[in-house]
């Protein structure tokens, strides 16, 4: 490098390169300038200077310099290499590869450049360059391994085995010297796993026996051995292996599964024959006595034991976990209080036990309901015993006091999952009273309130939990999620900023995204999604660093390959699915209600409103814009900390459009963005029903715009049809599937007969398929109801479709919905019942009645949440908070205070607004208290006018002076209301200003 | 001159001292004290608060907390420890008497918002010789 320079400058050039590598950019820049003073046109120096500038956030200068350098010295591999690096830092991998290739043409033996292509996932290129490297330096083991890995990745397993064998051939017998034993062992294990992958199991086994002494990682060796033995059918051998593995680690579920496989007591779907069940039981009994400390050995039987045995086993399993009696001694911290509360083992008990109910149900032993009931009874039994005697039933020694608290905690989660929020709240409140210092209790209470529909209170408790441990990221993001749900955007952002520093905010971001997506903060949500996508890109970026690390001779080839595989699967990860689906929903909402019209509407509303209300709206607007500003600042902060930390040298462009409004304009009217995500979903998670539903919805929207182009249109119809078919294949009985199916064929039947060839083709296929469905769509619909008499969601879907098919039968459709009964499945009689309806379903039905059927009367009759009434009676505070917050402009909560104050009486709920100040502990002179006082007086003068019968009239009044703002979606309002008391739909329009 | 606790990291709040008690990872109790100077220049300890959550009482947690402070003061050669107790809090008074505290004074109208508003002053004097347990 730098050969064309005289001695002194040549040394300077080396300084540049060195200071680039050691990140001393200023020094490098100085050296570069020194050379350029004498040789202003020296290409390589120009290029290096550009590269250095690139790392100092001076992108445009960097590109200019590198290009100039290249122009001056086209024959230099350095210049090309630098150009490639530059592109790489901007993630333009295709361009980067071109540059690398050019560099290689000039200097085919340059090792630095040869290492490039693997990082670009250019597999053939990778193989080539690795081969070159190997021929250049065959005495480096790194190069052998690198070549093998390249072939492996290029799905040429046998070739890579050959390579490794050839490499072994070059070694002496006593090869691995003591300091390289581990590396050699890793290589051997890698080779064995390759053999296994190729299906050469016998050879793999043989190899293992031969090389056992040379493999250092005994655990990996045994695992490999066991898995190969099982594949070969050497079950006895495998059993031996798994048993010895269990000695090493008796809590690894994989080993237990392996052992079960070896003794022939395993089945994929958990269906174990009655006869085998006994021997399986015996197996675990012996394992339990052998590994008394293993919780896995105690836990696994819960998945297959029937009835009474299940109860017994669960009892034994649960007790020590509830007790967990360790007296951790004092944490001494002089001079100030210091609390550290761990999320100890017990809270997870619920999530540990709940999947076992589903597995039990699946294995056909008994239904979920009975499994849950058994557990419920068990815990209630424990609770009453702990309460009366302070010890577990049948024992005399006292349990520690915390046991009762954990039992209550479990029960709260249990009732919450069964939809009995009132009991859940009572339990959790008791637990909090018992031990007010446990954080988990507060966050769980928040979650229960969330499910019960009271978001504001949920956010308050999540915040309380957060303040109890400010250093906990999980609590922070959980709190942010709750706040966003409660529409406290400004507050949420403030809270989120506490933890957003570097680029690593995977979980954080995702929760934010979901919350945003749910609540129509489209502009926010979209940009969040984008940064989410960015995060994925970051991960891709990170793997580059890992590439060179792995191949640099660390000999982690096995870990390396599995990492690459993980990367490939990244897009099918459940979280990505969630995020992508959310993004598509956002785009569709954008498509349906573009921002522009929303703001216009708002303007119109403004002119209609009277001055006082106008002020209110203005304030809430201001609140919104201030939060926007903050977000911008936040973005600035993030980028500055990033460059400061120097962790990521390539400075990212600051997100200039934090609220995505530009993005919105771009995507408005087009659904390209959504299509992009959809494609990713389709290729990666075609098994998911949601993917196809999204595909259906999206394409149905598209087809309207394409009607003018018959060829494209019929193609699209065909695509939609495919989606429908896939859905039916996955779950015929899903209400959403049914909706799509009926909608699709109904739509098709409305169009004229085919004209062009392509249309005819598609039509023929469709016709053939239609034969499979019932004679007419109406009949299919009837049949669907018949099949799912008892499910609310199914009934609602069927009713909606009936209305779509025959608009005249509106009354009949509504009747179908209203006839549904919320059966209380009686369980044990002692403590209530399980409600089958979920809050979400109820809200969906409510929305359906209102927006699709446009029948406010029916909607107002729709009462579903007796639960909610109970919640309210226990938590009068929440309503008051809601009203108070509505006067707080910083929360951007556009709820009209006056209207909100009318809420309780309009809903016939007995909450007294005038009680609020005392509930909230406001001082009687504060302005907040004044609002309540005035309102209380106001309300009392006008009471008795609002009863259920008068709701229609009040609804019409409401539409006159309000509604239209898109800030609070209907479902939130519905939730708020359903929480306050019985649902009165018409009032919920009133809430929006 | 006895020195303040050697472990104290911050010079500003050097005279404050607090300990929290954890029961299977749950914070269930705490004690907080401060060092005060007598007129004579000697140092005494004032116990500001000592509390254990109700369900966790009777397990010896309070005793451990108090013993911890007593031990530390003995190590520092502090001879006087005192605290205030509401006059009707018999449980607390018996508790402290177990540790050698005596009622040395009664202050009328000490509390502003609870009844009875009077309190006892409980004090414990130790001999200068450092105690070893």
Coordinates of C-alpha atoms in Angstrom, one line a residue, chain A residues 99-646:
Chain A
X99 CA -16.3 -2.9 -5.6
X100 CA -14.9 -5.9 -3.8
X101 CA -14.9 -7.8 -7.0
X102 CA -13.0 -5.1 -8.8
X103 CA -10.5 -4.9 -6.0
X104 CA -10.0 -8.7 -6.2
X105 CA -9.5 -8.5 -10.0
X106 CA -6.5 -6.2 -9.4
X107 CA -5.1 -8.0 -6.4
X108 CA -6.4 -11.6 -6.3
X109 CA -4.2 -12.5 -3.4
X110 CA -5.2 -9.8 -1.0
X111 CA -6.4 -11.5 2.1
X112 CA -8.1 -8.5 3.6
X113 CA -10.4 -8.2 0.6
X114 CA -10.9 -11.9 0.3
X115 CA -12.7 -11.9 3.6
X116 CA -15.3 -9.6 2.3
X117 CA -17.9 -11.7 0.4
X118 CA -19.0 -14.0 3.3
X119 CA -20.1 -10.9 5.0
X120 CA -22.3 -10.0 2.1
X121 CA -24.0 -13.4 2.0
X122 CA -22.7 -13.8 -1.5
X123 CA -22.4 -17.6 -1.2
X124 CA -20.8 -18.5 -4.4
X125 CA -18.4 -15.7 -4.1
X126 CA -17.7 -16.8 -0.6
X127 CA -16.8 -20.3 -1.7
X128 CA -14.5 -18.9 -4.4
X129 CA -12.6 -16.5 -2.2
X130 CA -12.2 -19.1 0.5
X131 CA -10.8 -21.5 -2.0
X132 CA -8.3 -18.8 -3.1
X133 CA -7.4 -18.1 0.5
X134 CA -6.8 -21.7 1.1
X135 CA -4.5 -22.2 -1.9
X136 CA -2.6 -19.1 -0.9
X137 CA -2.0 -20.1 2.7
X138 CA -2.7 -23.8 3.2
X139 CA -0.9 -23.9 6.4
X140 CA -3.5 -21.8 8.2
X141 CA -6.2 -24.0 9.7
X142 CA -8.5 -21.0 9.6
X143 CA -8.5 -21.1 5.9
X144 CA -9.4 -24.8 5.8
X145 CA -12.3 -24.3 8.2
X146 CA -13.3 -21.2 6.3
X147 CA -13.5 -23.1 3.1
X148 CA -15.5 -25.9 4.7
X149 CA -17.9 -23.4 6.2
X150 CA -18.3 -21.7 2.9
X151 CA -19.3 -25.0 1.3
X152 CA -21.6 -25.9 4.1
X153 CA -23.4 -22.6 3.7
X154 CA -23.6 -23.2 0.0
X155 CA -25.4 -26.4 0.9
X156 CA -22.6 -28.6 -0.2
X157 CA -22.2 -30.6 2.9
X158 CA -20.3 -33.5 1.4
X159 CA -17.7 -31.2 -0.1
X160 CA -17.1 -29.6 3.2
X161 CA -16.6 -33.0 4.9
X162 CA -14.1 -33.8 2.2
X163 CA -12.3 -30.6 3.0
X164 CA -12.1 -31.3 6.7
X165 CA -10.9 -34.8 6.1
X166 CA -8.2 -33.5 3.7
X167 CA -7.2 -31.1 6.4
X168 CA -7.0 -33.8 9.0
X169 CA -4.8 -35.8 6.6
X170 CA -2.3 -33.0 6.7
X171 CA -2.0 -33.3 10.5
X172 CA 0.5 -35.4 12.5
X173 CA -0.9 -38.1 14.7
X174 CA -0.1 -36.4 17.9
X175 CA -1.6 -33.3 16.4
X176 CA -3.4 -31.2 18.9
X177 CA -0.8 -29.7 21.2
X178 CA -2.1 -28.9 24.6
X179 CA -2.9 -25.3 23.8
X180 CA -5.0 -26.1 20.8
X181 CA -6.9 -29.0 22.0
X182 CA -10.2 -27.2 22.3
X183 CA -10.0 -25.7 18.8
X184 CA -9.3 -29.1 17.4
X185 CA -12.1 -30.7 19.3
X186 CA -14.5 -28.0 18.0
X187 CA -13.4 -28.8 14.4
X188 CA -14.1 -32.5 15.0
X189 CA -17.5 -31.8 16.4
X190 CA -18.2 -29.6 13.5
X191 CA -17.3 -32.4 11.2
X192 CA -19.5 -34.8 13.0
X193 CA -22.5 -32.5 12.9
X194 CA -21.9 -32.1 9.2
X195 CA -21.9 -35.9 8.8
X196 CA -25.1 -36.0 10.8
X197 CA -26.6 -33.3 8.6
X198 CA -25.7 -35.3 5.4
X199 CA -27.4 -38.4 6.9
X200 CA -24.2 -40.3 7.1
X201 CA -25.1 -41.4 10.6
X202 CA -23.0 -44.5 10.8
X203 CA -19.9 -42.7 9.8
X204 CA -20.6 -40.0 12.3
X205 CA -20.9 -42.5 15.0
X206 CA -17.8 -44.3 14.0
X207 CA -16.0 -41.0 13.9
X208 CA -17.2 -40.1 17.4
X209 CA -16.0 -43.4 18.9
X210 CA -12.6 -42.9 17.2
X211 CA -12.1 -39.3 18.2
X212 CA -13.7 -39.3 21.6
X213 CA -10.4 -38.7 23.4
X214 CA -9.7 -35.7 21.3
X215 CA -12.9 -33.9 21.9
X216 CA -12.8 -31.5 24.8
X217 CA -16.4 -30.4 25.0
X218 CA -17.8 -33.5 26.6
X219 CA -21.3 -32.2 27.0
X220 CA -21.6 -31.4 23.3
X221 CA -20.1 -34.7 22.5
X222 CA -22.7 -36.6 24.6
X223 CA -25.6 -34.6 23.2
X224 CA -24.4 -35.2 19.7
X225 CA -23.9 -38.9 20.5
X226 CA -27.4 -39.2 21.9
X227 CA -29.1 -37.5 19.0
X228 CA -27.2 -39.7 16.5
X229 CA -28.0 -42.8 18.4
X230 CA -31.7 -42.0 18.4
X231 CA -31.6 -41.3 14.7
X232 CA -29.9 -44.6 14.1
X233 CA -32.4 -46.4 16.2
X234 CA -29.8 -47.5 18.8
X235 CA -32.2 -46.8 21.5
X236 CA -30.4 -48.5 24.3
X237 CA -27.3 -46.6 23.6
X238 CA -29.3 -43.4 23.4
X239 CA -31.0 -44.1 26.7
X240 CA -27.6 -44.5 28.3
X241 CA -26.4 -41.3 26.9
X242 CA -29.4 -39.3 28.0
X243 CA -29.2 -40.8 31.5
X244 CA -25.7 -39.7 31.7
X245 CA -26.6 -36.3 30.4
X246 CA -29.3 -36.0 33.1
X247 CA -26.6 -36.6 35.7
X248 CA -24.8 -33.6 34.3
X249 CA -27.9 -31.4 34.1
X250 CA -31.2 -32.7 35.4
X251 CA -33.2 -29.7 34.5
X252 CA -32.8 -29.8 30.7
X253 CA -36.2 -30.6 29.3
X254 CA -34.6 -31.8 26.0
X255 CA -32.8 -34.6 27.8
X256 CA -36.1 -35.8 29.3
X257 CA -37.8 -35.8 26.0
X258 CA -34.8 -37.6 24.5
X259 CA -35.0 -40.2 27.2
X260 CA -38.7 -40.7 26.7
X261 CA -38.0 -41.2 23.0
X262 CA -35.5 -43.8 23.7
X263 CA -37.8 -45.9 25.9
X264 CA -40.6 -45.5 23.4
X265 CA -42.8 -43.3 25.6
X266 CA -43.0 -40.2 23.5
X267 CA -45.4 -38.8 21.0
X268 CA -45.3 -35.5 19.2
X269 CA -48.8 -34.4 20.0
X270 CA -48.9 -35.6 23.6
X271 CA -51.3 -38.5 22.9
X272 CA -50.0 -41.2 25.0
X273 CA -51.7 -44.5 25.2
X274 CA -53.3 -45.5 28.4
X275 CA -51.0 -48.5 28.9
X276 CA -47.9 -46.5 28.3
X277 CA -49.1 -43.8 30.7
X278 CA -48.5 -46.1 33.6
X279 CA -44.9 -46.9 32.6
X280 CA -44.3 -43.3 31.9
X281 CA -45.5 -42.4 35.4
X282 CA -43.2 -45.0 36.8
X283 CA -40.3 -43.7 34.8
X284 CA -40.7 -40.2 36.2
X285 CA -41.2 -41.5 39.7
X286 CA -37.8 -43.2 39.5
X287 CA -36.3 -40.1 38.0
X288 CA -37.7 -38.0 40.7
X289 CA -36.2 -40.1 43.4
X290 CA -32.9 -40.1 41.6
X291 CA -32.8 -36.3 41.0
X292 CA -34.6 -34.9 44.0
X293 CA -33.5 -31.4 43.2
X294 CA -34.7 -31.4 39.6
X295 CA -37.9 -29.4 39.1
X296 CA -38.2 -30.6 35.5
X297 CA -38.7 -34.1 36.7
X298 CA -41.6 -32.9 38.8
X299 CA -43.0 -30.5 36.3
X300 CA -43.1 -32.7 33.2
X301 CA -45.6 -35.3 34.6
X302 CA -48.1 -32.6 35.0
X303 CA -48.4 -32.6 31.3
X304 CA -49.7 -36.1 31.0
X305 CA -51.1 -37.2 34.4
X306 CA -54.9 -37.7 34.5
X307 CA -57.4 -36.5 37.0
X308 CA -56.7 -37.1 40.7
X309 CA -53.1 -38.0 40.0
X310 CA -52.7 -34.6 38.3
X311 CA -54.0 -32.9 41.4
X312 CA -51.7 -34.7 43.6
X313 CA -48.6 -34.1 41.5
X314 CA -49.6 -30.4 41.0
X315 CA -49.9 -30.1 44.8
X316 CA -46.5 -31.5 45.4
X317 CA -45.0 -29.4 42.6
X318 CA -46.5 -26.2 43.7
X319 CA -45.9 -26.2 47.4
X320 CA -42.2 -25.7 47.6
X321 CA -42.4 -23.1 44.9
X322 CA -44.9 -21.1 46.9
X323 CA -42.8 -21.4 50.0
X324 CA -39.4 -20.7 48.7
X325 CA -38.3 -19.9 52.2
X326 CA -34.9 -18.4 52.1
X327 CA -34.0 -15.8 54.6
X328 CA -31.7 -13.6 52.7
X329 CA -29.8 -11.7 55.2
X330 CA -29.7 -7.9 55.4
X331 CA -28.5 -5.8 52.7
X332 CA -26.6 -3.2 54.5
X333 CA -26.4 0.1 52.9
X334 CA -25.3 2.9 55.1
X335 CA -26.6 6.4 54.8
X336 CA -29.6 5.8 52.6
X337 CA -32.3 3.4 52.0
X338 CA -31.7 0.9 49.3
X339 CA -34.3 -1.4 48.1
X340 CA -33.7 -4.2 45.6
X341 CA -36.5 -6.5 44.9
X342 CA -35.9 -9.4 42.6
X343 CA -38.5 -10.9 40.4
X344 CA -38.3 -14.1 42.4
X345 CA -39.1 -17.6 41.2
X346 CA -42.7 -17.6 42.3
X347 CA -44.4 -15.1 40.0
X348 CA -43.6 -17.3 37.1
X349 CA -45.5 -20.1 38.6
X350 CA -48.7 -19.1 36.8
X351 CA -47.0 -18.9 33.4
X352 CA -45.3 -22.2 34.2
X353 CA -48.6 -24.0 35.0
X354 CA -50.9 -22.4 32.4
X355 CA -49.5 -24.2 29.3
X356 CA -49.9 -27.5 31.1
X357 CA -53.7 -27.0 31.0
X358 CA -53.7 -26.9 27.2
X359 CA -51.3 -29.8 26.8
X360 CA -53.6 -31.8 29.1
X361 CA -56.6 -30.9 27.1
X362 CA -54.8 -31.8 23.9
X363 CA -53.8 -35.2 25.1
X364 CA -57.5 -35.8 25.6
X365 CA -57.3 -36.6 29.3
X366 CA -59.7 -34.0 30.2
X367 CA -60.8 -30.6 29.1
X368 CA -59.1 -27.3 29.8
X369 CA -61.9 -26.4 32.0
X370 CA -61.5 -29.4 34.3
X371 CA -57.7 -28.9 34.4
X372 CA -58.2 -25.3 35.4
X373 CA -60.8 -26.2 37.9
X374 CA -58.5 -28.7 39.5
X375 CA -55.8 -26.1 39.9
X376 CA -58.3 -23.5 41.1
X377 CA -59.6 -25.8 43.8
X378 CA -56.1 -26.8 44.7
X379 CA -55.0 -23.2 45.2
X380 CA -58.2 -22.2 47.1
X381 CA -57.7 -25.2 49.4
X382 CA -54.1 -24.0 50.0
X383 CA -55.3 -20.5 50.6
X384 CA -57.9 -21.3 53.2
X385 CA -55.5 -23.6 55.0
X386 CA -52.8 -20.9 55.0
X387 CA -55.3 -18.4 56.3
X388 CA -56.7 -20.4 59.1
X389 CA -53.6 -22.3 60.3
X390 CA -50.7 -20.6 58.6
X391 CA -49.5 -23.9 57.2
X392 CA -50.3 -26.2 54.2
X393 CA -53.1 -28.7 54.6
X394 CA -52.0 -31.8 56.3
X395 CA -48.9 -30.3 57.7
X396 CA -48.2 -28.8 61.1
X397 CA -45.1 -26.7 60.5
X398 CA -45.9 -23.0 59.8
X399 CA -45.2 -21.7 56.3
X400 CA -43.5 -18.3 55.9
X401 CA -46.0 -15.4 55.6
X402 CA -45.0 -14.8 52.1
X403 CA -46.6 -18.1 51.0
X404 CA -50.1 -16.8 51.5
X405 CA -49.2 -13.7 49.5
X406 CA -47.8 -15.8 46.6
X407 CA -50.9 -18.0 46.7
X408 CA -53.1 -15.0 46.5
X409 CA -50.9 -13.7 43.6
X410 CA -51.4 -16.9 41.7
X411 CA -55.1 -16.9 42.3
X412 CA -55.4 -13.3 41.0
X413 CA -53.7 -14.3 37.8
X414 CA -55.8 -17.4 37.6
X415 CA -59.1 -15.5 37.9
X416 CA -57.8 -12.8 35.5
X417 CA -57.2 -15.4 32.9
X418 CA -60.7 -16.7 33.4
X419 CA -62.2 -13.3 32.9
X420 CA -63.4 -13.0 36.5
X421 CA -61.8 -9.7 36.9
X422 CA -63.6 -8.7 40.0
X423 CA -62.4 -11.7 42.0
X424 CA -58.9 -11.2 40.5
X425 CA -58.8 -7.7 41.7
X426 CA -60.0 -8.6 45.2
X427 CA -57.2 -11.2 45.4
X428 CA -54.5 -8.9 44.2
X429 CA -55.6 -6.2 46.5
X430 CA -55.4 -8.5 49.4
X431 CA -51.9 -9.6 48.3
X432 CA -50.8 -5.9 48.1
X433 CA -52.2 -5.2 51.5
X434 CA -50.4 -8.2 52.8
X435 CA -47.0 -7.3 51.4
X436 CA -46.9 -3.9 49.7
X437 CA -43.3 -4.1 48.7
X438 CA -43.5 -6.6 45.9
X439 CA -43.3 -5.0 42.5
X440 CA -44.9 -7.9 40.6
X441 CA -48.1 -7.4 42.5
X442 CA -48.5 -3.9 41.1
X443 CA -47.7 -4.7 37.6
X444 CA -50.1 -7.6 37.7
X445 CA -52.8 -5.4 39.1
X446 CA -52.1 -3.1 36.2
X447 CA -52.5 -6.0 33.8
X448 CA -55.8 -7.2 35.4
X449 CA -57.2 -3.7 35.2
X450 CA -56.1 -3.6 31.5
X451 CA -58.1 -6.7 30.8
X452 CA -61.0 -5.4 32.7
X453 CA -60.9 -2.4 30.4
X454 CA -59.7 0.3 32.6
X455 CA -56.6 1.6 30.9
X456 CA -56.0 4.7 32.9
X457 CA -55.9 2.9 36.2
X458 CA -53.8 0.2 34.6
X459 CA -51.3 2.8 33.5
X460 CA -51.3 4.3 37.0
X461 CA -50.4 0.9 38.5
X462 CA -47.8 0.1 35.9
X463 CA -46.2 3.5 36.7
X464 CA -46.3 2.7 40.4
X465 CA -44.5 -0.6 39.7
X466 CA -42.0 1.3 37.5
X467 CA -41.1 3.8 40.2
X468 CA -40.4 1.0 42.6
X469 CA -37.5 -0.1 40.5
X470 CA -36.3 2.7 38.2
X471 CA -33.5 0.5 36.8
X472 CA -35.8 -2.1 35.4
X473 CA -36.2 -1.9 31.7
X474 CA -39.0 -4.4 31.5
X475 CA -41.1 -2.4 34.0
X476 CA -40.4 0.7 32.1
X477 CA -41.5 -0.5 28.7
X478 CA -44.5 -2.2 30.3
X479 CA -45.5 1.1 31.8
X480 CA -45.0 2.8 28.4
X481 CA -47.3 0.3 26.8
X482 CA -50.0 0.9 29.4
X483 CA -49.7 4.6 29.1
X484 CA -50.0 4.5 25.3
X485 CA -53.1 2.3 25.7
X486 CA -54.5 4.9 28.0
X487 CA -53.8 7.6 25.4
X488 CA -51.2 9.3 27.6
X489 CA -48.8 9.8 24.8
X490 CA -46.8 12.6 26.2
X491 CA -46.3 10.9 29.4
X492 CA -45.4 7.6 27.7
X493 CA -42.8 9.3 25.6
X494 CA -41.3 10.9 28.7
X495 CA -41.1 7.5 30.3
X496 CA -39.8 5.8 27.3
X497 CA -37.0 8.3 26.9
X498 CA -35.6 7.2 30.3
X499 CA -34.5 4.0 28.7
X500 CA -33.8 4.7 25.1
X501 CA -30.2 5.4 24.7
X502 CA -28.4 3.3 22.2
X503 CA -29.7 1.6 19.2
X504 CA -30.6 -1.5 21.2
X505 CA -34.2 -1.2 22.0
X506 CA -35.7 -4.3 20.6
X507 CA -38.3 -5.1 23.1
X508 CA -39.0 -1.6 24.0
X509 CA -39.7 -0.6 20.5
X510 CA -41.9 -3.6 19.8
X511 CA -44.2 -2.9 22.7
X512 CA -44.4 0.7 21.7
X513 CA -45.2 -0.3 18.2
X514 CA -48.0 -2.6 19.2
X515 CA -49.5 -0.1 21.4
X516 CA -49.3 2.6 18.8
X517 CA -50.7 0.3 16.1
X518 CA -53.6 -0.5 18.3
X519 CA -54.6 3.0 18.9
X520 CA -54.5 4.7 15.5
X521 CA -51.6 6.9 16.3
X522 CA -50.8 6.3 12.7
X523 CA -48.1 8.8 12.3
X524 CA -46.4 7.7 15.4
X525 CA -46.9 4.1 14.7
X526 CA -45.5 4.2 11.2
X527 CA -42.3 5.8 12.2
X528 CA -41.9 3.3 15.0
X529 CA -42.4 0.5 12.6
X530 CA -39.7 1.9 10.4
X531 CA -37.3 2.1 13.3
X532 CA -38.3 -1.4 14.0
X533 CA -37.3 -2.5 10.6
X534 CA -34.1 -0.6 11.2
X535 CA -33.5 -2.6 14.2
X536 CA -33.6 -5.7 12.1
X537 CA -31.1 -4.2 9.8
X538 CA -28.9 -3.4 12.7
X539 CA -29.0 -7.0 13.6
X540 CA -27.8 -7.9 10.1
X541 CA -25.1 -5.3 10.5
X542 CA -24.0 -6.9 13.8
X543 CA -23.6 -10.2 12.2
X544 CA -20.9 -8.8 10.0
X545 CA -18.7 -8.1 12.9
X546 CA -19.3 -11.6 14.0
X547 CA -18.3 -13.1 10.7
X548 CA -14.8 -12.1 10.8
X549 CA -14.6 -12.9 14.5
X550 CA -15.7 -16.4 13.9
X551 CA -13.5 -17.1 11.0
X552 CA -10.5 -15.4 12.5
X553 CA -9.6 -18.7 14.0
X554 CA -11.8 -18.7 17.1
X555 CA -13.0 -22.1 15.8
X556 CA -16.6 -21.5 16.7
X557 CA -17.7 -23.0 13.5
X558 CA -20.7 -24.7 15.0
X559 CA -22.0 -21.7 16.8
X560 CA -21.3 -19.7 13.7
X561 CA -23.4 -21.9 11.4
X562 CA -26.3 -22.0 13.9
X563 CA -26.1 -18.2 14.1
X564 CA -26.4 -17.9 10.3
X565 CA -29.4 -20.2 10.4
X566 CA -31.0 -18.1 13.1
X567 CA -30.5 -15.1 10.9
X568 CA -32.3 -16.7 8.1
X569 CA -35.2 -17.5 10.3
X570 CA -35.3 -14.0 11.7
X571 CA -38.2 -12.9 9.6
X572 CA -40.3 -15.8 10.6
X573 CA -39.9 -15.0 14.3
X574 CA -43.1 -14.5 16.1
X575 CA -42.2 -10.9 17.1
X576 CA -41.5 -10.0 13.5
X577 CA -44.8 -11.5 12.5
X578 CA -46.5 -9.3 15.1
X579 CA -44.7 -6.2 14.0
X580 CA -45.3 -6.8 10.3
X581 CA -48.9 -7.6 10.8
X582 CA -49.3 -4.4 12.8
X583 CA -47.6 -2.5 10.1
X584 CA -49.9 -3.8 7.4
X585 CA -52.9 -2.9 9.5
X586 CA -51.5 0.6 9.9
X587 CA -51.1 0.9 6.2
X588 CA -54.6 -0.3 5.6
X589 CA -56.0 2.2 8.1
X590 CA -54.1 4.8 6.3
X591 CA -55.6 3.7 3.1
X592 CA -59.1 3.8 4.5
X593 CA -58.8 7.1 6.2
X594 CA -56.0 9.3 5.0
X595 CA -54.7 11.9 7.3
X596 CA -55.7 14.8 5.2
X597 CA -59.3 14.2 5.4
X598 CA -59.0 13.8 9.1
X599 CA -57.4 17.2 9.6
X600 CA -60.0 18.7 7.3
X601 CA -62.7 17.2 9.3
X602 CA -61.1 18.6 12.3
X603 CA -61.1 22.1 10.8
X604 CA -64.8 21.8 10.0
X605 CA -65.5 20.8 13.5
X606 CA -63.6 23.8 14.7
X607 CA -65.9 26.1 13.0
X608 CA -68.9 24.4 14.4
X609 CA -67.8 24.4 17.9
X610 CA -68.6 27.1 20.4
X611 CA -65.7 29.2 21.7
X612 CA -65.2 27.5 25.0
X613 CA -64.9 24.1 23.5
X614 CA -62.6 25.5 20.9
X615 CA -60.3 26.6 23.7
X616 CA -60.3 23.1 25.0
X617 CA -59.4 21.6 21.6
X618 CA -56.7 24.1 21.1
X619 CA -55.1 23.1 24.4
X620 CA -55.2 19.5 23.5
X621 CA -53.6 20.4 20.2
X622 CA -50.8 22.3 21.8
X623 CA -50.2 19.3 24.0
X624 CA -49.8 17.2 21.0
X625 CA -47.4 19.5 19.2
X626 CA -45.3 19.8 22.3
X627 CA -45.0 16.1 22.5
X628 CA -44.0 16.1 18.9
X629 CA -41.2 18.5 19.6
X630 CA -40.0 16.4 22.4
X631 CA -39.9 13.4 20.2
X632 CA -37.8 15.2 17.8
X633 CA -35.4 16.2 20.5
X634 CA -35.3 12.7 21.6
X635 CA -34.3 11.6 18.2
X636 CA -31.6 14.1 18.2
X637 CA -30.4 12.9 21.5
X638 CA -30.3 9.3 20.4
X639 CA -28.1 10.1 17.4
X640 CA -25.8 12.3 19.4
X641 CA -25.3 9.6 22.0
X642 CA -24.7 7.1 19.3
X643 CA -21.9 9.0 17.7
X644 CA -20.5 9.8 21.1
X645 CA -20.3 6.3 22.2
X646 CA -18.4 5.5 19.0

